[in-house]
Amino acid sequence: MSTRPKVLLVPGIGSLVPGSLAPHAGRPPVRELLARLAALPPGAAAAALLTGAVDRAAPPPDEVCAQLAGYAQAVAFCAMAGTWPVRAVRPERAVRTVLLGHSLGELAAFAAAGVLTFEDGARLLLACLRLRAELGAPAGGLLVLRLPAASAGLLLARAELPGLVLACDNGPEQSVVGGPRPAVEALAALARADAVTCTLLPTRTLFHSPELAPVARRVRALAETVAFRAPRVPVHDPLSGRPYRSAAEFRDGVTHHLVHPVPFRRCVALLRAAGVAEFAEAGPRALLSRLTAEQRDVAVRPG
C-alpha cells in the first residue's frame, strides 16, 4: 500500500446540495450524525434539508439553516471517507490522510478530525452568525470569477467599489471576491460587461472581510471555553502552510473564514510539493478537487 498522503478537501460556502445525505442516511456514522444534528435547537430543519426530497420550487433556506446544513454535510462526507468517528479509521489510513478545510469548511474539518465535538463546531458556527447580527455587520456577498487572483485585483482596482476584498485565491483560473452585497452585485455587472464568467453565490452573509474583526475577537474568546483536542488525522492550516500544531492554533482557525482570505492555490502547491498522491472531496460535488486538477494533472476523485 502506498504511503504517499491523500488530502481530503472539506468544502465550505456554496457546497450545500439539498437532499445530499438522503442516499446515505442509513449508514451508521451518517445516521448518528443526523441524530446529533437534529438534537440541536436549530438542527431539525437542517437535517430535513439534507435528507428530504428536493423541491425545486421551494424557497432557499435561511442562512442559519443553510450554513448549519453545509457544515453537517461536510462532516458526514468525512465520516463516509473514514475520518469520523474514530472507530471508523484504519490506522494506516489515519496516517496517510490530511484534511484541508476551505473557508467555512475549516470548522467541519476540525470536527471530522476530532479536534472539537460536532456540537461544539455547530455552536461556534452559530455564534459567528449571531455575532454578525449583534455587531451590525452588513449583508454580504461572494462572487466567483473565472480570473486569476492578479486579474481579479486589477478588476477591483478599476471598480473602486467600497469594502470589496479578494476572498479566495482558488486556482490559476478562479478567484472569489467578497464584501457588502450591493458592491458585490455591482462588481458582477462590471465583470459580465467585460465578458468575464462569474457566479454570484446565494449567501447573503459577509465572509473574509476586515469589517468582521470585532466578530472574530468575540468568537475567538468564545473558543477559549470549548475543549480542543489533538487531531486524530492531521489538519492543514491554510495560512501557515503546515499542519495545525496546538489547541491555540486551532482556536485561531475558527475565525479564519471571518477575516482572512483563503490561499487555496498556495495550499495545493505546498501539499503537492510534500508528496500528495491524491486529492478527494468531502462533498457531493467535485468543486475543490476540480481546482486542484487545473493546477496540474494530479489524481482527483470526487466524493
Coordinates of C-alpha atoms in Angstrom, one line a residue:
M1 CA 0.0 0.0 0.0
S2 CA 1.3 3.5 -0.9
T3 CA 2.4 5.7 2.0
R4 CA 2.1 8.9 0.0
P5 CA -0.5 11.1 1.7
K6 CA -4.0 11.8 0.5
V7 CA -5.7 15.1 1.1
L8 CA -9.4 15.2 1.9
L9 CA -10.7 18.6 0.8
V10 CA -13.5 19.9 3.0
P11 CA -15.6 22.5 1.2
G12 CA -17.5 25.4 2.8
I13 CA -19.6 28.1 1.3
G14 CA -21.6 27.2 -1.8
S15 CA -21.2 23.4 -1.4
L16 CA -24.6 22.6 0.1
V17 CA -26.7 20.3 -2.0
P18 CA -30.2 19.7 -0.6
G19 CA -31.0 16.0 -0.2
S20 CA -27.3 15.1 -0.4
L21 CA -27.5 12.8 2.6
A22 CA -30.7 11.0 1.6
P23 CA -28.9 8.1 -0.1
H24 CA -26.6 7.7 2.8
A25 CA -28.9 8.2 5.8
G26 CA -28.9 4.5 6.8
R27 CA -25.1 4.3 7.1
P28 CA -24.2 4.2 10.8
P29 CA -21.9 7.2 11.1
V30 CA -24.3 9.4 9.0
R31 CA -27.3 8.2 10.9
E32 CA -25.6 9.1 14.2
L33 CA -24.5 12.5 12.9
L34 CA -28.0 13.3 11.6
A35 CA -29.5 12.4 15.0
R36 CA -27.0 14.7 16.8
L37 CA -27.7 17.5 14.3
A38 CA -31.5 17.2 14.8
A39 CA -31.0 17.4 18.6
L40 CA -29.5 20.9 18.3
P41 CA -32.1 23.7 18.8
P42 CA -32.0 24.8 15.1
G43 CA -30.8 21.5 13.7
A44 CA -34.1 19.7 12.8
A45 CA -34.6 21.9 9.7
A46 CA -31.0 21.4 8.6
A47 CA -31.3 17.6 9.0
A48 CA -34.6 17.7 7.0
L49 CA -32.9 19.8 4.3
L50 CA -30.1 17.2 3.9
T51 CA -32.3 14.1 3.9
G52 CA -35.7 15.2 2.4
A53 CA -36.9 15.1 -1.1
V54 CA -35.7 18.1 -3.2
D55 CA -38.4 20.6 -4.0
R56 CA -37.0 22.8 -6.8
A57 CA -39.9 25.3 -6.3
A58 CA -39.2 25.7 -2.6
P59 CA -37.7 29.0 -1.4
P60 CA -34.0 28.8 -0.5
P61 CA -33.3 28.0 3.2
D62 CA -32.4 30.8 5.5
E63 CA -28.7 31.5 6.2
V64 CA -28.7 29.7 9.6
C65 CA -30.3 26.5 8.2
A66 CA -28.1 26.6 5.1
Q67 CA -24.8 27.1 6.9
L68 CA -25.6 24.5 9.6
A69 CA -26.6 22.0 6.9
G70 CA -23.5 22.7 4.9
Y71 CA -21.4 22.1 8.0
A72 CA -23.1 18.8 8.7
Q73 CA -22.9 17.7 5.1
A74 CA -19.2 18.2 5.1
V75 CA -18.7 16.3 8.4
A76 CA -20.9 13.5 7.1
F77 CA -18.9 13.1 3.9
C78 CA -15.7 13.0 6.0
A79 CA -17.4 10.2 8.0
M80 CA -18.0 8.2 4.9
A81 CA -14.4 8.7 3.9
G82 CA -13.5 7.1 7.3
T83 CA -12.2 10.1 9.3
W84 CA -15.1 10.5 11.7
P85 CA -15.8 8.9 14.1
V86 CA -12.5 7.5 15.3
R87 CA -13.7 3.9 15.3
A88 CA -14.1 4.0 11.5
V89 CA -10.4 4.9 10.9
R90 CA -7.9 2.2 9.9
P91 CA -4.5 3.1 11.5
E92 CA -2.7 3.2 8.1
R93 CA -5.4 5.4 6.6
A94 CA -5.3 7.9 9.5
V95 CA -1.5 8.3 8.9
R96 CA -1.9 8.9 5.2
T97 CA -4.9 11.3 5.3
V98 CA -4.7 15.1 5.7
L99 CA -7.7 17.3 6.0
L100 CA -7.8 20.7 4.3
G101 CA -10.8 22.9 5.1
H102 CA -11.8 25.6 2.7
S103 CA -13.2 28.8 4.3
L104 CA -16.2 27.7 6.5
G105 CA -15.1 24.1 5.8
E106 CA -12.4 24.5 8.3
L107 CA -14.9 24.1 11.2
A108 CA -16.1 20.9 9.6
A109 CA -12.5 19.7 9.2
F110 CA -11.9 20.3 12.9
A111 CA -15.0 18.3 13.9
A112 CA -14.1 15.5 11.4
A113 CA -10.6 15.3 12.9
G114 CA -11.9 15.1 16.5
V115 CA -10.4 18.4 17.4
L116 CA -13.8 19.5 18.8
T117 CA -17.1 17.8 19.0
F118 CA -19.7 18.1 16.2
E119 CA -21.9 20.0 18.6
D120 CA -19.2 22.5 19.6
G121 CA -18.4 23.1 16.0
A122 CA -22.0 23.8 15.3
R123 CA -22.3 26.2 18.3
L124 CA -19.2 28.2 17.1
L125 CA -20.7 28.4 13.6
L126 CA -24.0 29.7 15.0
A127 CA -22.1 32.1 17.2
C128 CA -20.4 33.6 14.2
L129 CA -23.8 34.2 12.6
R130 CA -25.3 35.6 15.8
L131 CA -22.5 38.0 16.5
R132 CA -22.5 39.4 12.9
A133 CA -26.1 40.4 13.6
E134 CA -25.4 41.7 17.1
L135 CA -22.5 43.8 16.0
G136 CA -24.2 45.2 12.9
A137 CA -22.3 43.5 10.1
P138 CA -23.8 44.4 6.7
A139 CA -25.3 41.9 4.3
G140 CA -22.5 40.3 2.3
G141 CA -21.9 38.5 -0.9
L142 CA -19.4 36.4 -2.7
L143 CA -18.6 36.5 -6.4
V144 CA -16.8 33.6 -8.1
L145 CA -14.7 34.9 -11.0
R146 CA -13.1 33.0 -13.8
L147 CA -10.0 35.0 -13.3
P148 CA -6.6 34.5 -11.6
A149 CA -6.2 36.5 -8.4
A150 CA -3.9 39.1 -10.0
S151 CA -6.5 39.9 -12.7
A152 CA -9.3 40.0 -10.1
G153 CA -7.2 42.5 -8.2
L154 CA -7.0 44.7 -11.3
L155 CA -10.8 44.5 -11.7
L156 CA -11.2 45.5 -8.1
A157 CA -8.9 48.5 -8.5
R158 CA -10.8 49.6 -11.6
A159 CA -14.2 49.2 -10.0
E160 CA -13.3 51.3 -6.9
L161 CA -16.3 49.8 -5.0
P162 CA -16.2 50.1 -1.2
G163 CA -15.5 47.2 1.0
L164 CA -14.6 44.6 -1.7
V165 CA -11.7 42.3 -1.0
L166 CA -10.1 39.2 -2.6
A167 CA -11.7 36.4 -0.5
C168 CA -10.2 33.3 -2.2
D169 CA -7.3 32.6 -4.5
N170 CA -8.6 29.2 -5.6
G171 CA -6.5 28.5 -8.7
P172 CA -4.9 29.7 -11.9
E173 CA -8.3 30.5 -13.4
Q174 CA -10.6 31.1 -10.3
S175 CA -10.8 33.7 -7.6
V176 CA -13.5 34.9 -5.3
V177 CA -14.3 38.5 -4.3
G178 CA -16.3 39.3 -1.2
G179 CA -17.8 42.3 0.5
P180 CA -21.0 44.2 1.1
R181 CA -23.8 42.8 -1.0
P182 CA -24.5 45.9 -3.2
A183 CA -20.9 46.3 -4.1
V184 CA -20.5 42.6 -5.0
E185 CA -23.6 42.8 -7.2
A186 CA -22.2 45.9 -8.9
L187 CA -18.9 44.1 -9.5
A188 CA -20.8 41.2 -11.0
A189 CA -22.4 43.6 -13.5
L190 CA -19.0 45.1 -14.4
A191 CA -17.4 41.6 -14.8
R192 CA -20.2 40.5 -17.1
A193 CA -19.8 43.7 -19.2
D194 CA -16.2 42.7 -19.6
A195 CA -17.2 39.2 -20.7
V196 CA -15.8 37.6 -17.5
T197 CA -17.5 34.5 -16.5
C198 CA -18.8 34.9 -12.9
T199 CA -21.2 33.4 -10.4
L200 CA -22.9 35.2 -7.5
L201 CA -23.2 32.7 -4.7
P202 CA -26.6 32.7 -2.9
T203 CA -25.2 33.6 0.6
R204 CA -26.0 37.0 2.0
T205 CA -23.5 36.6 4.8
L206 CA -20.3 38.6 4.9
F207 CA -17.2 36.5 4.9
H208 CA -13.4 37.1 4.7
S209 CA -13.7 40.8 5.5
P210 CA -11.7 43.1 7.8
E211 CA -15.1 44.5 8.8
L212 CA -15.6 41.3 10.8
A213 CA -12.6 41.8 13.0
P214 CA -14.8 42.7 16.1
V215 CA -16.8 39.5 15.4
A216 CA -13.6 37.5 15.1
R217 CA -12.4 38.7 18.5
R218 CA -15.7 37.7 20.2
V219 CA -15.7 34.3 18.6
R220 CA -12.1 33.7 19.5
A221 CA -12.9 34.5 23.1
L222 CA -15.8 32.0 22.9
A223 CA -13.5 29.4 21.5
E224 CA -11.5 29.6 24.8
T225 CA -14.5 28.0 26.5
V226 CA -14.5 25.0 24.2
A227 CA -12.4 21.9 24.6
F228 CA -9.9 21.4 21.7
R229 CA -8.2 18.1 21.4
A230 CA -5.3 16.7 19.5
P231 CA -6.5 15.7 15.9
R232 CA -6.9 12.1 15.0
V233 CA -5.8 13.0 11.5
P234 CA -3.6 16.0 10.5
V235 CA -5.4 19.2 9.6
H236 CA -3.6 21.6 7.2
D237 CA -3.5 25.2 8.3
P238 CA -4.1 27.2 5.1
L239 CA -2.5 30.4 6.5
S240 CA 0.7 28.9 7.9
G241 CA 1.1 26.3 5.1
R242 CA 1.7 23.4 7.6
P243 CA -0.5 21.2 9.9
Y244 CA -2.0 22.8 12.9
R245 CA 0.1 22.1 15.9
S246 CA -1.7 23.3 19.1
A247 CA -5.1 24.0 20.6
A248 CA -4.3 27.7 20.4
E249 CA -3.7 27.5 16.6
F250 CA -7.0 25.5 16.1
R251 CA -8.8 28.2 18.1
D252 CA -7.4 30.9 15.8
G253 CA -8.5 28.8 12.9
V254 CA -12.1 29.0 14.0
T255 CA -12.1 32.7 12.8
H256 CA -10.2 32.3 9.6
H257 CA -13.3 32.4 7.4
L258 CA -14.3 35.7 9.0
V259 CA -11.3 37.9 8.3
H260 CA -8.7 36.1 6.2
P261 CA -8.6 35.3 2.5
V262 CA -8.2 31.6 1.5
P263 CA -4.9 30.9 -0.2
F264 CA -6.1 27.6 -1.7
R265 CA -3.9 27.7 -4.7
R266 CA -0.8 28.0 -2.5
C267 CA -2.0 25.2 -0.2
V268 CA -2.4 22.9 -3.2
A269 CA 1.1 23.7 -4.4
L270 CA 2.6 23.2 -0.9
L271 CA 0.8 19.8 -0.5
R272 CA 1.8 18.6 -3.9
A273 CA 5.4 19.5 -3.1
A274 CA 5.2 17.5 0.1
G275 CA 4.3 14.4 -1.9
V276 CA 0.5 14.3 -2.0
A277 CA -0.7 11.5 -4.3
E278 CA -4.4 12.2 -4.4
F279 CA -7.0 14.9 -3.7
A280 CA -10.5 13.7 -2.8
E281 CA -13.5 15.8 -1.8
A282 CA -15.7 15.6 1.3
G283 CA -18.8 16.6 -0.5
P284 CA -21.4 15.6 -3.2
R285 CA -19.7 17.6 -6.0
A286 CA -16.2 17.9 -7.3
L287 CA -15.7 21.6 -6.5
L288 CA -12.3 21.9 -4.9
S289 CA -10.8 18.8 -6.4
R290 CA -11.5 20.2 -9.9
L291 CA -9.5 23.2 -8.9
T292 CA -6.5 21.0 -7.9
A293 CA -6.7 19.4 -11.4
E294 CA -6.5 22.8 -13.0
Q295 CA -3.2 23.4 -11.3
R296 CA -1.6 20.2 -12.6
D297 CA -2.6 16.8 -13.8
V298 CA -2.9 15.1 -10.4
A299 CA -5.2 12.2 -9.3
V300 CA -8.5 13.6 -8.2
R301 CA -11.7 11.8 -7.0
P302 CA -14.9 13.5 -6.1
G303 CA -17.0 12.4 -3.1

